[in-house]
Short mmCIF file of C-alpha atoms and ligand atoms in Angstrom, two decimals:
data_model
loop_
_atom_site.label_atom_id
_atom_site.label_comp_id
_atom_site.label_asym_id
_atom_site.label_seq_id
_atom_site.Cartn_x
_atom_site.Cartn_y
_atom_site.Cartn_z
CA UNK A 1 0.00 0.00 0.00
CA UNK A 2 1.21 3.24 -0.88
CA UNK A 3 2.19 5.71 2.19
CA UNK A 4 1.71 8.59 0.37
CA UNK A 5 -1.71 7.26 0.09
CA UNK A 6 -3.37 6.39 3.29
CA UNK A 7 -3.49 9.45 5.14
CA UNK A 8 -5.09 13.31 3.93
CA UNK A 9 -5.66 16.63 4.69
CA UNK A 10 -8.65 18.59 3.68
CA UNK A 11 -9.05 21.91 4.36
CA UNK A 12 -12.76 23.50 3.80
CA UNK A 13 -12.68 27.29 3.22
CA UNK A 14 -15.69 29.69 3.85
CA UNK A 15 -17.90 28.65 0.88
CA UNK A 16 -17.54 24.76 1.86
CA UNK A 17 -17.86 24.99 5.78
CA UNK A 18 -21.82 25.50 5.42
CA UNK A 19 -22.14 22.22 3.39
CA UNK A 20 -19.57 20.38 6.06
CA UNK A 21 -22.61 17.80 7.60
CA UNK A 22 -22.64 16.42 3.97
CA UNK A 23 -19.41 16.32 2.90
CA UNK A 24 -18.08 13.91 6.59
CA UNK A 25 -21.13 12.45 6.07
CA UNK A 26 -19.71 11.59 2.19
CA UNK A 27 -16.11 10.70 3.25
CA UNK A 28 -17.62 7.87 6.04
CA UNK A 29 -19.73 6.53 3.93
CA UNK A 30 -16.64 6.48 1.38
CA UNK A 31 -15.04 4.28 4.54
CA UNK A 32 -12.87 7.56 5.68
CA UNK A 33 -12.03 7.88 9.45
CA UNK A 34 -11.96 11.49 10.63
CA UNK A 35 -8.42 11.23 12.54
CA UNK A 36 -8.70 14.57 13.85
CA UNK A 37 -11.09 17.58 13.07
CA UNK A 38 -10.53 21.58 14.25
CA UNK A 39 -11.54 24.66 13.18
CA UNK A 40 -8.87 27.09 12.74
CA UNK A 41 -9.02 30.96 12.05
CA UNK A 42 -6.41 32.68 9.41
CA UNK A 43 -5.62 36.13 9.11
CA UNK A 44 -4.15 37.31 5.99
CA UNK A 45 0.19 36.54 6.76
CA UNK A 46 -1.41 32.86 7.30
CA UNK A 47 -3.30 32.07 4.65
CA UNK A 48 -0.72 33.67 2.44
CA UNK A 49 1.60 31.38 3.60
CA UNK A 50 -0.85 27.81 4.22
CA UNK A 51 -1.18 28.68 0.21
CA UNK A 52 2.92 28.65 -0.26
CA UNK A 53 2.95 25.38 1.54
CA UNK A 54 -0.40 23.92 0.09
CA UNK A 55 0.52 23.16 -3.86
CA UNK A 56 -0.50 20.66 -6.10
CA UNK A 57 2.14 19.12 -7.69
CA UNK A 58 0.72 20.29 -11.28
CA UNK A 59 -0.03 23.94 -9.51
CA UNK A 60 2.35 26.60 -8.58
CA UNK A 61 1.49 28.33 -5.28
CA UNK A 62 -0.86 31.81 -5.79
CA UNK A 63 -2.02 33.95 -4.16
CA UNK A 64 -4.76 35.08 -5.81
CA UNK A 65 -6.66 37.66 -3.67
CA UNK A 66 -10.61 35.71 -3.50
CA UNK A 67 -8.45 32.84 -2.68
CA UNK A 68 -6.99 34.26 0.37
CA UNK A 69 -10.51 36.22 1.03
CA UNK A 70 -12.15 32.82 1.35
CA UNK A 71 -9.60 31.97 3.36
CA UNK A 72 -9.73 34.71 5.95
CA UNK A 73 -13.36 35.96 6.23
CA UNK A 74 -14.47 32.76 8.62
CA UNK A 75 -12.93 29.97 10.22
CA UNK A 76 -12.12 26.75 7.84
CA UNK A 77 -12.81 23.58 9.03
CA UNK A 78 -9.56 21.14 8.38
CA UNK A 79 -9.82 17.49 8.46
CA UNK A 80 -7.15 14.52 9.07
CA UNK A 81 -8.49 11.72 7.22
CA UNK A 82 -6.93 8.20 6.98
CA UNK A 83 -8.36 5.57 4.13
CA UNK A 84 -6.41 3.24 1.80
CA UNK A 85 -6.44 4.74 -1.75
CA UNK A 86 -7.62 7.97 -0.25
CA UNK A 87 -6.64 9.83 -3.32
CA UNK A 88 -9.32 8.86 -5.49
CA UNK A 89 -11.95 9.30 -2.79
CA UNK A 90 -10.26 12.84 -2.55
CA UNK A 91 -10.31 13.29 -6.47
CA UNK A 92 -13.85 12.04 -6.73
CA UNK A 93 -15.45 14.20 -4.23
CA UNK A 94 -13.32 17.97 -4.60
CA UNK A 95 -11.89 18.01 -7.86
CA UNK A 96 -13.63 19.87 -10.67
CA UNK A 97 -16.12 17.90 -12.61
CA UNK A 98 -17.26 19.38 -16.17
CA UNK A 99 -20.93 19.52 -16.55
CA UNK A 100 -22.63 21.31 -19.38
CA UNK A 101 -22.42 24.54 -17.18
CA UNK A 102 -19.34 24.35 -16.51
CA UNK A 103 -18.34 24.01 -20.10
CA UNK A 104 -20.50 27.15 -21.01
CA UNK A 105 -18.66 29.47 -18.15
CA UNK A 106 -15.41 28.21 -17.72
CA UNK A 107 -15.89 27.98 -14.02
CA UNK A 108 -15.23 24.12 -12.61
CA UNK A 109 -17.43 23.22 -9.92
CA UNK A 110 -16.94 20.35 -7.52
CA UNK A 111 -19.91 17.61 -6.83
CA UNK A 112 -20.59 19.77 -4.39
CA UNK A 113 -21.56 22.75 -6.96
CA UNK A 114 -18.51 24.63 -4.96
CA UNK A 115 -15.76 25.77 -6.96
CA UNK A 116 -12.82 23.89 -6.74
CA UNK A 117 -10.52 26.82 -4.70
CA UNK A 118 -13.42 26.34 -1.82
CA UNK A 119 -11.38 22.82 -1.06
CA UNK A 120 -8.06 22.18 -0.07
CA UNK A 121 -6.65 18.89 0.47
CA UNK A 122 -3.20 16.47 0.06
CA UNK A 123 -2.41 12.46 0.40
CA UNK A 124 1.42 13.59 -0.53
CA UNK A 125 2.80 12.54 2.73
CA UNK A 126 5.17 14.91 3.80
CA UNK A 127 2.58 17.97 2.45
CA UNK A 128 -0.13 16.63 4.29
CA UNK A 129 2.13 16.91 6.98
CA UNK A 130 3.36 20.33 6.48
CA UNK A 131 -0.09 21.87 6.43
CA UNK A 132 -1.36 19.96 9.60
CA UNK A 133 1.71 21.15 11.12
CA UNK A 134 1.55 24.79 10.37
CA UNK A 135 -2.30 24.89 10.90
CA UNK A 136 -2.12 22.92 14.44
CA UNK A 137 1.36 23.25 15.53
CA UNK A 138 0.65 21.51 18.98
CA UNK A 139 -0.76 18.56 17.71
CA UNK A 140 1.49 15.32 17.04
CA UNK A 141 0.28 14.69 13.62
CA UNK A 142 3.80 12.47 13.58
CA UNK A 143 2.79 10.34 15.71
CA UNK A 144 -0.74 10.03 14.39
CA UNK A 145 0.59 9.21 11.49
CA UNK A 146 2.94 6.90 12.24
CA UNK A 147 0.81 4.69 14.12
CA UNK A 148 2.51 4.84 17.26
CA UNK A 149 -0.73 4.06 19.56
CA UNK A 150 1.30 5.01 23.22
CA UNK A 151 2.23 8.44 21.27
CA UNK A 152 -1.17 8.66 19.79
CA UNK A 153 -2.92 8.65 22.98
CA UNK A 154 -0.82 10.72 24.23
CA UNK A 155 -1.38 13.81 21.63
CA UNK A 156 -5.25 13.06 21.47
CA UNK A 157 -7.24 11.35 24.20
CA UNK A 158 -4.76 12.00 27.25
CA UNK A 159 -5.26 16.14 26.81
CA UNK A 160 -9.52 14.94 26.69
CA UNK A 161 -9.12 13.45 29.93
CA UNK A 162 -6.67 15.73 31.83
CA UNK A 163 -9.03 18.75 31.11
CA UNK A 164 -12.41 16.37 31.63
CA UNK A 165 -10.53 15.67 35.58
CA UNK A 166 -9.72 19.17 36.01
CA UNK A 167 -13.51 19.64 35.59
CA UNK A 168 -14.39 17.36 37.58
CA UNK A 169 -12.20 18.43 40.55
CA UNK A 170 -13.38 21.67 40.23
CA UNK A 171 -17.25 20.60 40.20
CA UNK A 172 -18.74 21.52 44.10
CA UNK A 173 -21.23 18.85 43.25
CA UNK A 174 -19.55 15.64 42.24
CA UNK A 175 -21.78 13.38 39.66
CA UNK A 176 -22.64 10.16 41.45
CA UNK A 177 -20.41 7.95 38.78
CA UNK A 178 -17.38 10.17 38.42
CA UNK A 179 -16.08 7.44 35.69
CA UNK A 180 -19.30 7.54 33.53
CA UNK A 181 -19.14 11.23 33.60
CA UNK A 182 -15.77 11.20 32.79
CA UNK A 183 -16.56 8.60 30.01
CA UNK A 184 -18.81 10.52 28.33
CA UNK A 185 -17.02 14.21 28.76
CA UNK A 186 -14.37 11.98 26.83
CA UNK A 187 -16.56 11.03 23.91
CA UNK A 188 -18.65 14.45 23.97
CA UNK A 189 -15.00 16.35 23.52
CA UNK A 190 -13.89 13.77 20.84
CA UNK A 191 -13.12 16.39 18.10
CA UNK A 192 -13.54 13.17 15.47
CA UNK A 193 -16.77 12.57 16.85
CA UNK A 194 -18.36 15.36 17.72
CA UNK A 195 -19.35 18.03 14.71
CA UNK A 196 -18.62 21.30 16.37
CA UNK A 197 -22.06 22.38 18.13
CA UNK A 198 -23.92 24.94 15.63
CA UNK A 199 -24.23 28.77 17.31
CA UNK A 200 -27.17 31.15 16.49
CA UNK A 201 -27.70 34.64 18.20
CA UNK A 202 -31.47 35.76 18.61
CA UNK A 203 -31.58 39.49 18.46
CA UNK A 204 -34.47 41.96 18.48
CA UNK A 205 -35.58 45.01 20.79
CA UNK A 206 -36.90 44.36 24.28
CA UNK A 207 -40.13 42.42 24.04
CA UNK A 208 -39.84 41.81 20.64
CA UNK A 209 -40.56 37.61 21.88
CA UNK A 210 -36.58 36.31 21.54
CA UNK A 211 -37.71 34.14 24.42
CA UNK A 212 -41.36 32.98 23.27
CA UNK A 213 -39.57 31.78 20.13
CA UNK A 214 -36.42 29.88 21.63
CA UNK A 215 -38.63 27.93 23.59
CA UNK A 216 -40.31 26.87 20.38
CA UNK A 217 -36.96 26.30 18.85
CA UNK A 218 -35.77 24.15 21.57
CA UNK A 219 -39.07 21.71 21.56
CA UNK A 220 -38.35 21.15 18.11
CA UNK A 221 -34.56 21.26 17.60
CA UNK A 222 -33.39 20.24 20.89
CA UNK A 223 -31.21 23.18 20.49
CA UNK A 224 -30.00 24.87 24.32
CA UNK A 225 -31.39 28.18 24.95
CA UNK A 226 -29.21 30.43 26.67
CA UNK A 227 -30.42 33.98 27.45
CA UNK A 228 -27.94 36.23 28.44
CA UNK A 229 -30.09 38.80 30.54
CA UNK A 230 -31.47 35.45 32.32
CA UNK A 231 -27.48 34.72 32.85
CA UNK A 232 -27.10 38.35 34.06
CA UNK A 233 -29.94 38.30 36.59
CA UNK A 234 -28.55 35.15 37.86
CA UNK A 235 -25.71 35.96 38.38
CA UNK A 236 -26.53 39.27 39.87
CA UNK A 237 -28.95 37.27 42.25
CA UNK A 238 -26.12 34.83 43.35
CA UNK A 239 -24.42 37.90 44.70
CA UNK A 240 -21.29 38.15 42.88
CA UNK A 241 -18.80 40.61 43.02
CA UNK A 242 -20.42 41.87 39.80
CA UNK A 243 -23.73 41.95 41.49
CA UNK A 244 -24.47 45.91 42.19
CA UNK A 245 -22.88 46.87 38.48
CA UNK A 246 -25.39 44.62 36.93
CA UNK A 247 -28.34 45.31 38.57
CA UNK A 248 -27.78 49.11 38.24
CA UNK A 249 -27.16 48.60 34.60
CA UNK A 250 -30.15 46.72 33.89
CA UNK A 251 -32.17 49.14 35.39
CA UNK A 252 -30.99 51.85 33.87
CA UNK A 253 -31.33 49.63 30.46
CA UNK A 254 -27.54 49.70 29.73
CA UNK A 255 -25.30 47.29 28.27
CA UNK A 256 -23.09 44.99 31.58
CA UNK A 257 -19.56 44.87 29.91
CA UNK A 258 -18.86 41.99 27.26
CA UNK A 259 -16.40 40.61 29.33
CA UNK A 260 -18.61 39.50 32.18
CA UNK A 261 -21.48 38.49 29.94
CA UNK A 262 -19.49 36.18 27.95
CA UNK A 263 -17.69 34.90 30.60
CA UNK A 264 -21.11 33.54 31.91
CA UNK A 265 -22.28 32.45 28.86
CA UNK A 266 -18.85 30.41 28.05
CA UNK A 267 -18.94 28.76 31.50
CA UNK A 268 -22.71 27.65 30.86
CA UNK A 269 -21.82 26.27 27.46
CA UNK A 270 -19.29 24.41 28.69
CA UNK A 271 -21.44 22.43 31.77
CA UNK A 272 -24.04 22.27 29.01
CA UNK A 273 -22.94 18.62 27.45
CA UNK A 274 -26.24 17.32 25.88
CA UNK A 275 -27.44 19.67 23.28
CA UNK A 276 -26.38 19.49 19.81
CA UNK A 277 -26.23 23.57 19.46
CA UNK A 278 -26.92 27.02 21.03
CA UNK A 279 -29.36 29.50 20.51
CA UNK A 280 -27.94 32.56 22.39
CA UNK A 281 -30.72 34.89 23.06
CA UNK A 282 -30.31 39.04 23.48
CA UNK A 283 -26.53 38.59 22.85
CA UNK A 284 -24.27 40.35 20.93
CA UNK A 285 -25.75 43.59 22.15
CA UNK A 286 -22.94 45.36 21.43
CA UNK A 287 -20.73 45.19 18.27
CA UNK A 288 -16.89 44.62 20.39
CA UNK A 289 -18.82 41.95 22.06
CA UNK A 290 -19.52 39.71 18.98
CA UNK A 291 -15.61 40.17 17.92
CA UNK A 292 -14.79 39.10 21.54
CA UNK A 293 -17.40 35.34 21.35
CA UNK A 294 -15.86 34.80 18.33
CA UNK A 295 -12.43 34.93 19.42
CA UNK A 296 -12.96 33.37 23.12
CA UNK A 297 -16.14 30.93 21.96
CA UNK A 298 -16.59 30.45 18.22
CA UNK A 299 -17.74 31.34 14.97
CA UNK A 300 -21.89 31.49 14.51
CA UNK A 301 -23.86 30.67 12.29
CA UNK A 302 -26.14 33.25 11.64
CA UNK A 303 -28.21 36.09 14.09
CA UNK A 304 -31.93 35.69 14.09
CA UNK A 305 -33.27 38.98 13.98
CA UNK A 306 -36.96 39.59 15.47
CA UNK A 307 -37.93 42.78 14.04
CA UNK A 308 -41.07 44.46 15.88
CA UNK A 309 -42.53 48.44 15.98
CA UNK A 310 -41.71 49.76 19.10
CA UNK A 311 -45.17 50.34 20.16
CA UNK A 312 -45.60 46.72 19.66
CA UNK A 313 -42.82 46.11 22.03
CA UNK A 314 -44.26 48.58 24.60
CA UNK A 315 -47.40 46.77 24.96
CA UNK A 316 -46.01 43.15 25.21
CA UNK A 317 -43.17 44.74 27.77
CA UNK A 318 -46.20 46.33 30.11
CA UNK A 319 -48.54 43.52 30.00
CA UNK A 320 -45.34 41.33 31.49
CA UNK A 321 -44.35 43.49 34.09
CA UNK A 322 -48.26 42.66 35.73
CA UNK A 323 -46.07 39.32 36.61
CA UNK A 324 -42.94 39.17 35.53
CA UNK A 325 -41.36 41.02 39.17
CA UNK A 326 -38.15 42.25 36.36
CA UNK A 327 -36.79 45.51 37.41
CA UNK A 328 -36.33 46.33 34.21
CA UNK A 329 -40.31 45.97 33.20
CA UNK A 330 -41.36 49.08 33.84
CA UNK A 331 -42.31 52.09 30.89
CA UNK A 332 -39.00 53.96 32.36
CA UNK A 333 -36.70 51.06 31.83
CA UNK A 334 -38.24 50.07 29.18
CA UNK A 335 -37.74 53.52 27.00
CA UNK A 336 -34.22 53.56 28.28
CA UNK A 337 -34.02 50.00 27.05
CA UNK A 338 -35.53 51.05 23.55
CA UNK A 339 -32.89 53.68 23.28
CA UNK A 340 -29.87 51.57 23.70
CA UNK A 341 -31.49 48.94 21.53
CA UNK A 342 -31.42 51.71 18.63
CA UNK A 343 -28.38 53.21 19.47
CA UNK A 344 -25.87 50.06 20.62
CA UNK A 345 -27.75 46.72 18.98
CA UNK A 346 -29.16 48.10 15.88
CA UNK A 347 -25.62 48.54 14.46
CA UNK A 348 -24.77 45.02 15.26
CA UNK A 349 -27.91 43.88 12.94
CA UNK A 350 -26.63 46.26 10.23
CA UNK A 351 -23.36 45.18 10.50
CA UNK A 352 -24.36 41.33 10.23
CA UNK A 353 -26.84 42.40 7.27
CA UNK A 354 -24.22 43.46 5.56
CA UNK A 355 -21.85 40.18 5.99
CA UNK A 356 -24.55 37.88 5.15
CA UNK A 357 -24.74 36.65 8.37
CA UNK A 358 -28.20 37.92 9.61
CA UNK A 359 -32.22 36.49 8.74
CA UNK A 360 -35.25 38.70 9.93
CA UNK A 361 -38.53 37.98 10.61
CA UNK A 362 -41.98 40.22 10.98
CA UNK A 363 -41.94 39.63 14.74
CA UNK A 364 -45.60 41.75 15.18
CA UNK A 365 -47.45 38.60 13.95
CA UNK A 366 -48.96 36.16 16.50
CA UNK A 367 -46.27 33.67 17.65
CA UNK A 368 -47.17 30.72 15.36
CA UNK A 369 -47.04 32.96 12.15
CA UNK A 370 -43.36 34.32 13.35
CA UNK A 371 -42.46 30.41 14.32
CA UNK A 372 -44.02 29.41 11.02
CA UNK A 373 -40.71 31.50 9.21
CA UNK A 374 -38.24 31.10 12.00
CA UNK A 375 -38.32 26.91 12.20
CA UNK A 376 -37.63 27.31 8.06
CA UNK A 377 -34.35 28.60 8.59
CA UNK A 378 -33.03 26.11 11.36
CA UNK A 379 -34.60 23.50 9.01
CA UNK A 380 -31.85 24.86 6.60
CA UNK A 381 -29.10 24.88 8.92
CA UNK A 382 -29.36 22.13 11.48
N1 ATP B 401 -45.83 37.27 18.75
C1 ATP B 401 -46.28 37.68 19.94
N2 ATP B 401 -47.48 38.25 20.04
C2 ATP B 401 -47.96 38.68 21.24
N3 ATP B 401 -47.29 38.58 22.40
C3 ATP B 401 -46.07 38.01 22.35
C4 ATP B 401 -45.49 37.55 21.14
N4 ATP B 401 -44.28 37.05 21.40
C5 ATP B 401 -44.08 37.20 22.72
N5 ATP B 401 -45.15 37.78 23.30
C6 ATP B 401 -45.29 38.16 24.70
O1 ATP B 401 -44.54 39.35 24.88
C7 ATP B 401 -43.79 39.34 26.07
C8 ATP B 401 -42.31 39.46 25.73
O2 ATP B 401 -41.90 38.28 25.06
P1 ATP B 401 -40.49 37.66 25.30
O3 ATP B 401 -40.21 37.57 26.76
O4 ATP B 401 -40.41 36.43 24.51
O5 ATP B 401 -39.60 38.81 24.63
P2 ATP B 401 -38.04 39.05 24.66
O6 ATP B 401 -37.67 39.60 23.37
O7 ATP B 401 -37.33 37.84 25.13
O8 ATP B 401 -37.96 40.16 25.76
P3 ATP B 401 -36.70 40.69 26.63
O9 ATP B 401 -35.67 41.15 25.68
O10 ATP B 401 -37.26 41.80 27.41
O11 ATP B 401 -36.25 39.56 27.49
C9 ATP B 401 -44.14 38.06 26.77
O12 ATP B 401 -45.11 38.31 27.72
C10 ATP B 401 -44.68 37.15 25.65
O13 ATP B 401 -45.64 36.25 26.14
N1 LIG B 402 -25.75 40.79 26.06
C1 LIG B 402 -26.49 41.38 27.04
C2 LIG B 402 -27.78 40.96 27.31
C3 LIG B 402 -28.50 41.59 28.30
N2 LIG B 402 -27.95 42.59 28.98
C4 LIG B 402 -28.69 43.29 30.06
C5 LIG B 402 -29.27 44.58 29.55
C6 LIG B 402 -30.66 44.21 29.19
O1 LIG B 402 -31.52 45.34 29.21
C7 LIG B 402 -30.98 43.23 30.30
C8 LIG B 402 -32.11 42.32 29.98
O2 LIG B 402 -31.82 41.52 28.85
P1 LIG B 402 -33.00 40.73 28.08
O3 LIG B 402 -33.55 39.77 29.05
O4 LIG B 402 -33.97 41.77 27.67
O5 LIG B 402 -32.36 40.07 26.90
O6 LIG B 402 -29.76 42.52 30.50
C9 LIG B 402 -26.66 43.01 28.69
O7 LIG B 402 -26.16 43.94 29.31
N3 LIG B 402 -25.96 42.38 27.73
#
């Protein structure tokens, strides 16, 4: 069997990332084990230089600039894949294939009707191993490669376990079976098993039913609905040191530092182990605090944005404050809270609009008819 053969690299830029459930889902059932899997982020120097390494032996390296634009606008998704004859499984799925379209503009497309420069991938040995290495330089692709199963443990699952018992002994309620816990931390952190868990942001102004709907979402796509004002009042309740800055913010409608807020809402996605993704609801606010998730948490999917009149908002707001006991429920807070939605948020929907990245919704319907359009677009993307 042919070295050079047996083990890959695939790197999926921008365009491909959104069609990723399809494509593992093509290499298993093409018998391809998913060594390793991570999502890595490139800023310009990088890419410029993963396309110097990366070269086909029939291509010379380029850096074209929508190349490198692909390559920098979102995180990639790269792949270690290990199959016998992995080549042509490589070939048949991202290299161009002519159809009659293709023919009439030029363009090649890949089965995946991507064009080809949204794939990147290698079963040349030592390149395979360049690119792993400069895209993960912590991770003993050697050893991975080489079969060594002591030094293969030791790069993959022992780093899984040492963080899953530093959990654990930092847990002030132990679980009953520490090893079953520990068992399935180990299989839920399994980068080859686990698809990275999908992340949509619910925006909209105060009242505007970004709770109403989650819960809807969450019966029907299991998804885990994190609210970051619920977060906030928690945590304001369990009398932190942040306590008095939060409370005085909320009531004067104002925006509680990104720092804090996503502080909370990485610790709750990390004790959340079940779900298959998160909706965040009321989060980013603010447009430094989206920069700062995606750099500390993730990349997103897209924001849902509920988009209501304000005197719809108004209404909805008052009639909860009869019995919600929020200190923020009352017409002062609320106008303050309608202010810094225009001001602060709005520019965060704009500036999502603008990338692509945002849906919206006629949120002054009844809740079924806004539910009726929301589910379509997790039906898209989950
Ligand atoms: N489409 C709707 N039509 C009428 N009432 C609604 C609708 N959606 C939600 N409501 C009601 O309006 C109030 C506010 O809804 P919800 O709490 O879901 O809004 P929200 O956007 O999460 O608010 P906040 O940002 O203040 O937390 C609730 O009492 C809810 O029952
Ligand atoms: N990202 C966030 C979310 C919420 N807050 C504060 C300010 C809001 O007025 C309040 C209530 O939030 P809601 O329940 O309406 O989503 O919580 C914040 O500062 N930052």
């Amino acid at each position: 069997m042919a070295e050079d053969d047996l083990f890959g690299f695939l790197l999926l830029s921008q365009t491909a990332v959104s069609k990723r459930a399809t494509i593992i889902k093509d290499l298993k059932q093409q018998d391809c084990e998913i060594v390793y899997q991570e999502w890595v982020s490139l800023d310009l120097d990088r890419a410029k230089k993963f396309l110097q390494l990366y070269s086909k032996p029939d291509e010379q390296a380029n850096y074209e600039e929508d190349k490198v634009n692909k390559l920098t606008e979102n995180s990639c998704l790269a792949l270690v894949v290990k199959k016998t004859q992995l080549s042509a499984t490589f070939k048949e799925l991202f290299d161009g294939q002519t159809s009659q379209r293709d023919v009439e503009t030029g363009l090649f497309s890949t089965k995946y009707g991507l064009p080809v420069d949204s794939f990147y991938y290698s079963t040349d040995k030592n390149n395979a191993k360049e690119c792993i290495e400069f895209l993960f330089p912590n991770l003993d692709i050697h050893n991975m490669m080489e079969n060594n199963p002591r030094k293969y443990l030791e790069s993959t699952v022992v780093p899984i376990l040492t963080s899953g018992l530093t959990q654990l002994c930092k847990m002030e309620q132990k679980p009953e079976h520490p090893c079953e816990w520990l068992g399935q931390y180990l299989i839920q952190h399994d980068p080859t098993l686990s698809p990275k868990k999908k992340i949509y942001f619910i925006l909209g102004g105060p009242g505007s039913g970004k709770g109403t709907q989650c819960e809807k979402l969450v019966e029907e796509f299991h998804l885990c609905h994190l609210s970051a004002g619920d977060l906030l009042r928690k945590e304001m309740q369990s009398g932190s040191s942040h306590g008095q800055l939060i409370d005085r913010m909320i009531r004067d409608g104002e925006i509680v530092p990104g720092h804090i807020t996503i502080e909370l809402l990485k610790n709750a996605m990390e004790e959340q182990t079940q779900s298959s993704g998160f909706l965040i609801d009321g989060f980013p606010r603010k447009l430094d605090q989206a920069g700062a998730f995606e750099k500390w948490i993730g990349d997103f999917e897209f924001i849902l944005f509920l988009d209501c009149p304000q005197e719809e908002m108004e209404q909805r707001l008052l009639k909860r404050g009869q019995v919600s006991g929020r200190s923020d429920d009352n017409l002062d807070s609320i106008r303050k809270r309608f202010t810094t939605f225009v001001e602060t948020t709005m520019p965060v929907v704009e500036y999502y609009r603008s990338r692509d990245k945002l849906v919206q919704v006629d949120a002054s319907r009844s809740v079924e008819e806004v539910y009726k359009d929301i589910r379509t677009y997790f039906i898209e993307s989950t």
